[in-house]
Short mmCIF file of C-alpha atoms and ligand atoms in Angstrom, two decimals:
data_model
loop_
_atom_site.label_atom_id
_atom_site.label_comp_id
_atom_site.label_asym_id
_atom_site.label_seq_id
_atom_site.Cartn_x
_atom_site.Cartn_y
_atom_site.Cartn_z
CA UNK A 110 20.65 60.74 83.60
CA UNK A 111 17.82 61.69 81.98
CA UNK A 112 14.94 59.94 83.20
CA UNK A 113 12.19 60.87 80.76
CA UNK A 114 11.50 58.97 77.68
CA UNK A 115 12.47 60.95 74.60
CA UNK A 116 8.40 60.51 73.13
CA UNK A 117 7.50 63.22 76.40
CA UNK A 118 8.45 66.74 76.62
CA UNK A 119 10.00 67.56 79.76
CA UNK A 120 8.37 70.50 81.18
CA UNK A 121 5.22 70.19 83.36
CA UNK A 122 2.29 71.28 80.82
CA UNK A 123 0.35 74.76 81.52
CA UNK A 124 -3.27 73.34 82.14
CA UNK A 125 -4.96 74.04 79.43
CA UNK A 126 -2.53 72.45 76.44
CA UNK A 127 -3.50 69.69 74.98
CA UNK A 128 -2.28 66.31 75.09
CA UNK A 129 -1.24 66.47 71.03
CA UNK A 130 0.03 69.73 71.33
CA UNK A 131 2.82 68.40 74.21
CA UNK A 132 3.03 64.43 73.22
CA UNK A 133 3.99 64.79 69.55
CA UNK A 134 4.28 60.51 69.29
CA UNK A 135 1.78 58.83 71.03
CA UNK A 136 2.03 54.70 71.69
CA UNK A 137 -1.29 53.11 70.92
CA UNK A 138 -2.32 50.56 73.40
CA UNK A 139 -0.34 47.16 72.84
CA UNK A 140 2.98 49.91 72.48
CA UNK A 141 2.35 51.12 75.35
CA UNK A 142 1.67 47.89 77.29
CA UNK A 143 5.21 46.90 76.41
CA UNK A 144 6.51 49.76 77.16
CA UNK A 145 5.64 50.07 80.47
CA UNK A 146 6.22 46.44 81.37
CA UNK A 147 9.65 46.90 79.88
CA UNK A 148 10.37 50.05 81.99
CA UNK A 149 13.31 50.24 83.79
CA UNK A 150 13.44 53.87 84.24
CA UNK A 151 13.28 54.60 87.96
CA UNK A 152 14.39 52.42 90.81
CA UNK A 153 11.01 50.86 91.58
CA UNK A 154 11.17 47.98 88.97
CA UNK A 155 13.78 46.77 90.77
CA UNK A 156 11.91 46.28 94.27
CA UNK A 157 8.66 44.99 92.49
CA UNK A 158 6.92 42.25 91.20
CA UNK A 159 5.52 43.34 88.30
CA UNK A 160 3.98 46.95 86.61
CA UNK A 161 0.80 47.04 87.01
CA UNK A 162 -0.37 49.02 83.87
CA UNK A 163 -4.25 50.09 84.53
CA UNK A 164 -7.31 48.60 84.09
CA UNK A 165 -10.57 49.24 82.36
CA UNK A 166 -12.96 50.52 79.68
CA UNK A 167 -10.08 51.95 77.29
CA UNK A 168 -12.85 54.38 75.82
CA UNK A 169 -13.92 55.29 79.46
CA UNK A 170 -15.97 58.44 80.16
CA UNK A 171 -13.99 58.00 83.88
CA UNK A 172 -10.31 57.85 84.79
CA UNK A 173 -9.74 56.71 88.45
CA UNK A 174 -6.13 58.29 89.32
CA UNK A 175 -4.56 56.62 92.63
CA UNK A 176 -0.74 56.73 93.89
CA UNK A 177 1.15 53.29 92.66
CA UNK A 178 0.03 49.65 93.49
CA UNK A 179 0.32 48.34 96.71
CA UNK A 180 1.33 44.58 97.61
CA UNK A 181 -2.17 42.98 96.52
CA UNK A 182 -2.27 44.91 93.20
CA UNK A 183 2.18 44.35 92.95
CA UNK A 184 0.83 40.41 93.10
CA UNK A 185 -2.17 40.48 90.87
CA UNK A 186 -0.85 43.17 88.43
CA UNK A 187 -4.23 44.93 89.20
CA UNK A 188 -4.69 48.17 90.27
CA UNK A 189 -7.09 48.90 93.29
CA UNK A 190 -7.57 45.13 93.95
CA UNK A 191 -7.00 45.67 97.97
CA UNK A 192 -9.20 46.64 101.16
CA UNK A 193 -8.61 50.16 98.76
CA UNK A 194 -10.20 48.90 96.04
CA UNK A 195 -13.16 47.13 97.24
CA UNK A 196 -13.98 50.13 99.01
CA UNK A 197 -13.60 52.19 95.54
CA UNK A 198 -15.96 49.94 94.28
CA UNK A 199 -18.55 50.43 96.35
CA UNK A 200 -17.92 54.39 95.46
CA UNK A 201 -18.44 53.46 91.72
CA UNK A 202 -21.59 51.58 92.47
CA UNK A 203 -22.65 54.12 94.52
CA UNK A 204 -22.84 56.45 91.31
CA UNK A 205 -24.46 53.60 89.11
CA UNK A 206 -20.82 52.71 87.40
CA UNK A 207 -19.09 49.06 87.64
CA UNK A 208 -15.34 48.91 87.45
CA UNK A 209 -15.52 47.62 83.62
CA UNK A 210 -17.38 51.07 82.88
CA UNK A 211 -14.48 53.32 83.96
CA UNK A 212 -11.02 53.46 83.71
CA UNK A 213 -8.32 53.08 86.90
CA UNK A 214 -4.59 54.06 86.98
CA UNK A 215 -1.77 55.22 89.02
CA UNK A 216 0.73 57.47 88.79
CA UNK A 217 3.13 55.23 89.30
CA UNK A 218 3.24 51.76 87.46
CA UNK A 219 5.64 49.81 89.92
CA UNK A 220 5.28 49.44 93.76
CA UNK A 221 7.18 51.51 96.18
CA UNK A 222 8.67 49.62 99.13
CA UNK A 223 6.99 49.08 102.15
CA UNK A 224 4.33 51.41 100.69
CA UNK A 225 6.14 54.88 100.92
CA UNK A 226 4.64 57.71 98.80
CA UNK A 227 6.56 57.67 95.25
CA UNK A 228 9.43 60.13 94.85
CA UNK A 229 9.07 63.10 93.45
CA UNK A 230 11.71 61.75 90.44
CA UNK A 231 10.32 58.32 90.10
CA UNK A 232 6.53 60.08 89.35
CA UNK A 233 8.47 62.56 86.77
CA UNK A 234 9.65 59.30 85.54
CA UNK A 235 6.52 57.48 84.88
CA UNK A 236 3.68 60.19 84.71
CA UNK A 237 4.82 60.09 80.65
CA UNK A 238 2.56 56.74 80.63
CA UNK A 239 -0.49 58.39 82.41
CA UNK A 240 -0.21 61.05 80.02
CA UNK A 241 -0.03 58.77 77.13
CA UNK A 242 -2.88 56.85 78.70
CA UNK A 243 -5.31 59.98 79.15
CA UNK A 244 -4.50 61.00 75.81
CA UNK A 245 -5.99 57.20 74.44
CA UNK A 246 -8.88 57.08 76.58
CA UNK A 247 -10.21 61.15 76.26
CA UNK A 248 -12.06 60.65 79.55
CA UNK A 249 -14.58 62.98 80.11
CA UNK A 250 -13.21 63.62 83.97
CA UNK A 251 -10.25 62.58 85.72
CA UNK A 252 -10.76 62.11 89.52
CA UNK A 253 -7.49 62.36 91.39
CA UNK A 254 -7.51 60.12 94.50
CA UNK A 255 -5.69 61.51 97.00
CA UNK A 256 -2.40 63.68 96.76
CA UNK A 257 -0.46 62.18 94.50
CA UNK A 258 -2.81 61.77 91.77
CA UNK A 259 -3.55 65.48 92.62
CA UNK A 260 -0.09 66.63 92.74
CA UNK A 261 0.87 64.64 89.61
CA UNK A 262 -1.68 65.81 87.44
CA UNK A 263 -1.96 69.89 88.49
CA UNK A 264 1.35 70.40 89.21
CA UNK A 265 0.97 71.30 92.97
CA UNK A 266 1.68 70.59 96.33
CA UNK A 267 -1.46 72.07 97.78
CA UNK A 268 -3.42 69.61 100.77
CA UNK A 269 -6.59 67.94 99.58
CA UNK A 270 -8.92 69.92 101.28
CA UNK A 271 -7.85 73.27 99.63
CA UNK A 272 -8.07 71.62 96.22
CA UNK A 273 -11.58 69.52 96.56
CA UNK A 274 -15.35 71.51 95.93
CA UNK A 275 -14.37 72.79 92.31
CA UNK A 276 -13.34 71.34 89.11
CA UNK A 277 -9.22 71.93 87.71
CA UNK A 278 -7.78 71.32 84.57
CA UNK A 279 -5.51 68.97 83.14
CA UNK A 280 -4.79 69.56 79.74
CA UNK A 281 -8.25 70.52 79.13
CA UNK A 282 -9.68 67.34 80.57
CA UNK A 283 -11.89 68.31 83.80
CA UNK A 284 -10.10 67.08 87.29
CA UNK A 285 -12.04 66.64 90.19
CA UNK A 286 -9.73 65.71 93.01
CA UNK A 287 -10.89 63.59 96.39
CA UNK A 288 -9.45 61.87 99.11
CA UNK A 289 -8.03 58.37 98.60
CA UNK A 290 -9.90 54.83 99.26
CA UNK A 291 -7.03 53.94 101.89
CA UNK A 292 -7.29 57.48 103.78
CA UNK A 293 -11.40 57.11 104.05
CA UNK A 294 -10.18 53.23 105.71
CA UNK A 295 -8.85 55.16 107.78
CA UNK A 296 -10.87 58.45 108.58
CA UNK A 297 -14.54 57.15 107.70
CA UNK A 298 -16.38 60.32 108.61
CA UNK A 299 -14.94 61.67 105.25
CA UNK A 300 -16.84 59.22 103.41
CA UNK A 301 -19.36 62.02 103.12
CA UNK A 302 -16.83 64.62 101.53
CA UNK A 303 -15.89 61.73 98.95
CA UNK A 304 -19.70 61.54 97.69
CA UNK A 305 -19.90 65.19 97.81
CA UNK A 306 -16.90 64.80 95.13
CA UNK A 307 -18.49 62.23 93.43
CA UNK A 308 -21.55 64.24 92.61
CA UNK A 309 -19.82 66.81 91.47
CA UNK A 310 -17.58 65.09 88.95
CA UNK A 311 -20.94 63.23 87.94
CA UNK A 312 -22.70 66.95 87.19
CA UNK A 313 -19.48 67.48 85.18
CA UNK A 314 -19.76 64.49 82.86
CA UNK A 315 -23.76 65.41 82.50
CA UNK A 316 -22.54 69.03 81.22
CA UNK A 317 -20.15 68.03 78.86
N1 URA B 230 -3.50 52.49 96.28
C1 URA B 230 -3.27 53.14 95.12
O1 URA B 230 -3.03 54.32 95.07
N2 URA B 230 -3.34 52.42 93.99
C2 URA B 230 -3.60 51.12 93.98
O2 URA B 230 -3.62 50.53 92.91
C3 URA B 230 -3.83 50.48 95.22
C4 URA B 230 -3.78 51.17 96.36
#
């Protein structure tokens, strides 16, 4: 079966194409709205609530990149709505930005049971509606939250900590990748390394 939605080229872009060079029929937003909420492309739908699509200032100079929704967001149809999201909040505040300013998505539109990291077929599946969504909003910088959004978006399997302290590509969009809201829950010491990322994708938007 193929899994990939006929408007998407299959193959994983080299970094530096651009979005109209490898999505030759983009959705605009209300298209793609449907779209996504009519999805049935990968098992997921079927062990979910709802999508939840993304949130945010369409015309956003920041994208926010997580994994998928978990069971707060899969019941509000928000994502980043959870312990997660308040504390990503406080991250935006931190650089002067409210969650209306920026933009937030996941990789993956429709909750995974029980919270298990997406498959690697069910984010080849839906990463054609994050592409579709960077190439409406033209942020300015993309920061990847943990290593999904990371993986997703450059194509690698590399650990966080070999891919944070320098700015990537994705399809010519800056990417600066950090550790995710639930992980620094978890391991609050990082919290440190996270603003350390935040600065840097910061002096990235100032220089473009
Ligand atoms: N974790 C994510 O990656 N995304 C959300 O929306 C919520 C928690």
């Amino acid at each position: 079966m193929n899994l990939y939605p006929i408007w998407v080229r299959r193959e994983t872009p080299a970094a530096t194409e651009t979005l109209s060079e490898t999505i030759p029929s983009l959705l605009d937003w209300p298209e793609l709205k449907e779209k996504v909420k009519n999805c049935e492309l990968c098992p997921l739908r079927a062990g979910c609530k709802q999508t939840v699509f993304g949130v945010g200032n369409e015309k956003a100079e920041w994208l926010f990149v997580g994994e998928g929704p978990g069971a707060e967001e899969d019941a509000r149809g928000e994502p980043f709505v959870g312990q997660a999201g308040r504390l990503l909040d406080n991250m935006l505040l931190a650089i002067g930005l409210k969650r209306s300013d920026v933009y937030i998505a996941n990789v993956v539109k429709c909750r995974p049971p029980s919270n298990r990291q997406p498959h690697a077929s069910e984010m080849a599946a839906c990463l054609p509606y994050l592409e579709n969504q960077i190439a409406l909003i033209q942020p300015k910088i993309i920061v990847a939250l943990g290593r999904t959004a990371a993986s997703a978006l450059l194509n690698t399997d590399a650990a966080i900590s070999s891919l944070r302290g320098r700015v990537h590509e994705h399809r010519g969009i800056p990417v600066v990748v950090s550790f995710h809201p639930a992980y620094l829950l978890r391991t609050p010491l990082d919290k440190a390394k996270s603003w350390q990322d935040l600065c840097l994708a910061s002096e990235t938007v100032g220089r473009s």
